[in-house]
Short mmCIF file of C-alpha atoms in Angstrom, two decimals:
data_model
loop_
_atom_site.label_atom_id
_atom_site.label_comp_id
_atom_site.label_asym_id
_atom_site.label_seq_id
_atom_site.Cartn_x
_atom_site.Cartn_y
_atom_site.Cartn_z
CA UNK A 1034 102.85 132.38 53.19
CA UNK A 1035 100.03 131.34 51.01
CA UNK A 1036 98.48 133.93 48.65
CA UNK A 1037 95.45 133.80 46.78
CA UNK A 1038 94.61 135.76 43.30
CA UNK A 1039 92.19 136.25 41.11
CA UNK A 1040 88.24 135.64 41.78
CA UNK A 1041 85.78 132.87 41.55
CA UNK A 1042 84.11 135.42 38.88
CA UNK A 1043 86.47 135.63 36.54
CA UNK A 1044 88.00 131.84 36.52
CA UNK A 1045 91.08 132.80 37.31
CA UNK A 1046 91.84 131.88 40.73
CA UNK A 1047 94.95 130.23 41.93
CA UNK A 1048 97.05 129.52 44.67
CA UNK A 1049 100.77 130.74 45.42
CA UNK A 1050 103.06 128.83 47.53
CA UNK A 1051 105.40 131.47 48.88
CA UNK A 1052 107.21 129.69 51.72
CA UNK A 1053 109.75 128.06 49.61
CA UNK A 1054 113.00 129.91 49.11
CA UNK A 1055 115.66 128.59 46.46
CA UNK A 1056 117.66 126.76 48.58
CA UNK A 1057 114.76 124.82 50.27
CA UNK A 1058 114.38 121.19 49.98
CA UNK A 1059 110.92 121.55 47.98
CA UNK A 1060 110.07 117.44 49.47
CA UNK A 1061 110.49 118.91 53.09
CA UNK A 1062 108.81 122.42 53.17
CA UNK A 1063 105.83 120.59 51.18
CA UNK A 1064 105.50 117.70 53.21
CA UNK A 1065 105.52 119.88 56.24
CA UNK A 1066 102.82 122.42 54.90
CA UNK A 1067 100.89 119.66 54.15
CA UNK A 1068 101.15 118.05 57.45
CA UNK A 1069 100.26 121.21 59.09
CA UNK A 1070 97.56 121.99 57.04
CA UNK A 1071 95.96 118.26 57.65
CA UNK A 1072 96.20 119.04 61.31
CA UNK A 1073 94.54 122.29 60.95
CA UNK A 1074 91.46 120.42 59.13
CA UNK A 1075 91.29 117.14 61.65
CA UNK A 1076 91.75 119.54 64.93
CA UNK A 1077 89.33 122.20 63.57
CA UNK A 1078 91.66 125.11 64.02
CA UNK A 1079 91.41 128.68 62.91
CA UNK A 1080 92.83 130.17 60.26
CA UNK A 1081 93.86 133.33 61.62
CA UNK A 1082 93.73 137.11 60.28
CA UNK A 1083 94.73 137.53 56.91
CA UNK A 1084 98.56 138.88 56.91
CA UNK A 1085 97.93 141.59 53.87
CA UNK A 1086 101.05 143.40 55.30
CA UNK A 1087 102.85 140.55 56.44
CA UNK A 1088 105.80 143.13 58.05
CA UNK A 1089 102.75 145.00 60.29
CA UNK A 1090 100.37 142.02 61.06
CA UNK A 1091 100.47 140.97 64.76
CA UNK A 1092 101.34 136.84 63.83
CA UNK A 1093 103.84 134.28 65.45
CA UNK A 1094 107.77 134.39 64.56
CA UNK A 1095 108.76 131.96 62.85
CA UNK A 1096 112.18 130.95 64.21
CA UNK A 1097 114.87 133.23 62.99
CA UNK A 1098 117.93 131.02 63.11
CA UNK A 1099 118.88 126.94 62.39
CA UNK A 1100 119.16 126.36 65.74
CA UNK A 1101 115.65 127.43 67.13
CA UNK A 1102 113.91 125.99 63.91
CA UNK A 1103 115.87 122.54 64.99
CA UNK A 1104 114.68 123.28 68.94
CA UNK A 1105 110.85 123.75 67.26
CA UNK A 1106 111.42 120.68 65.62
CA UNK A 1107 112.82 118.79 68.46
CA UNK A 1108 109.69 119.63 70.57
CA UNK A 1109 107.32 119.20 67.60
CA UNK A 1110 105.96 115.59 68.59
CA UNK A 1111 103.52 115.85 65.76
CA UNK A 1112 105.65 115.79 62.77
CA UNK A 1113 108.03 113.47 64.04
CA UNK A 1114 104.63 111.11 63.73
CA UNK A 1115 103.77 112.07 60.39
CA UNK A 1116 107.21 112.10 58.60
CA UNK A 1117 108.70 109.16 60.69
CA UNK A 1118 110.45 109.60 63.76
CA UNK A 1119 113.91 108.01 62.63
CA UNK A 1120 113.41 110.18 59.47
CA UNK A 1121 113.37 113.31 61.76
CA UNK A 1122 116.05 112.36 64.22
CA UNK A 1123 118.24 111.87 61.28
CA UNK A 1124 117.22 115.31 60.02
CA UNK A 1125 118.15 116.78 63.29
CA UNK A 1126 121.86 115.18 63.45
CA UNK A 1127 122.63 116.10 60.05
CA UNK A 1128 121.21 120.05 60.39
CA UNK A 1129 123.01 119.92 64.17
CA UNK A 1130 126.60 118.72 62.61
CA UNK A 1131 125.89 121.41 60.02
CA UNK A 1132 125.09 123.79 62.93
CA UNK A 1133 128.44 123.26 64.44
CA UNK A 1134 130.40 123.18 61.37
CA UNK A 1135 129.10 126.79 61.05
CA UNK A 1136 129.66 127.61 64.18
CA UNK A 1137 133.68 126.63 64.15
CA UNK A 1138 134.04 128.82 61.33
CA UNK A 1139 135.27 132.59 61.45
CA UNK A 1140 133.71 134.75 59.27
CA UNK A 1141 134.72 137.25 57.02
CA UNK A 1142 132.46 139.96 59.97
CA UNK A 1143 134.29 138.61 62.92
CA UNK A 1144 138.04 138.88 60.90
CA UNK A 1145 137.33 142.69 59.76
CA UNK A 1146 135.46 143.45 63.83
CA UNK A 1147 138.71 141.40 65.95
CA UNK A 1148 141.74 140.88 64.28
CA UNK A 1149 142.77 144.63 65.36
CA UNK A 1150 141.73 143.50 68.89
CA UNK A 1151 144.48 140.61 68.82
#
């Protein structure tokens, strides 16, 4: 998610943020990089293997859908600390309401693969 470039050498090193998509909130995915990354430092965890092929590397999922990223971040006890706990449960009612807003909808997929069936 984070890619280097460049080389000490040449002065021309820099850092890419990658993780952030357009429609991100650039506040949240920030704060929580940075909150992760502090963790990594104070607990003394390991980096990992570099992902150079991000689509072969053997890595953890991230979750694939709203609703496990709100179930990680239901059972995530330590951002809840650093971002505020009634910060975070707010979060979560909002991103569930829009969860089940989405979910009451029928979508242009399900119209074209049923409405024969009915």
């Amino acid at each position: 998610m984070l890619r280097v470039t460049g080389s000490a050498e040449d002065g021309s090193t820099h850092l890419e943020n990658r993780v952030g998509e357009p429609t991100a909130n650039p506040y949240l995915y920030l704060a929580s990089q940075l909150t992760a990354g502090l963790r990594g430092i104070e607990q003394g965890l390991e980096l990992g293997p570099a992902a150079d092929e991000p689509y072969e590397t053997d890595a953890p999922r991230l979750p694939a859908t709203l609703g496990a990223a709100l179930q990680a971040l239901t059972e995530d006890t330590e951002f809840a600390e650093a971002l505020g706990k009634q910060f975070v449960d707010y979060y979560l009612g909002i991103k569930r309401h829009e969860l089940a807003r989405f979910h009451a909808e029928v979508t242009d997929w399900e119209q074209r693969e049923y409405f024969d069936l009915f």
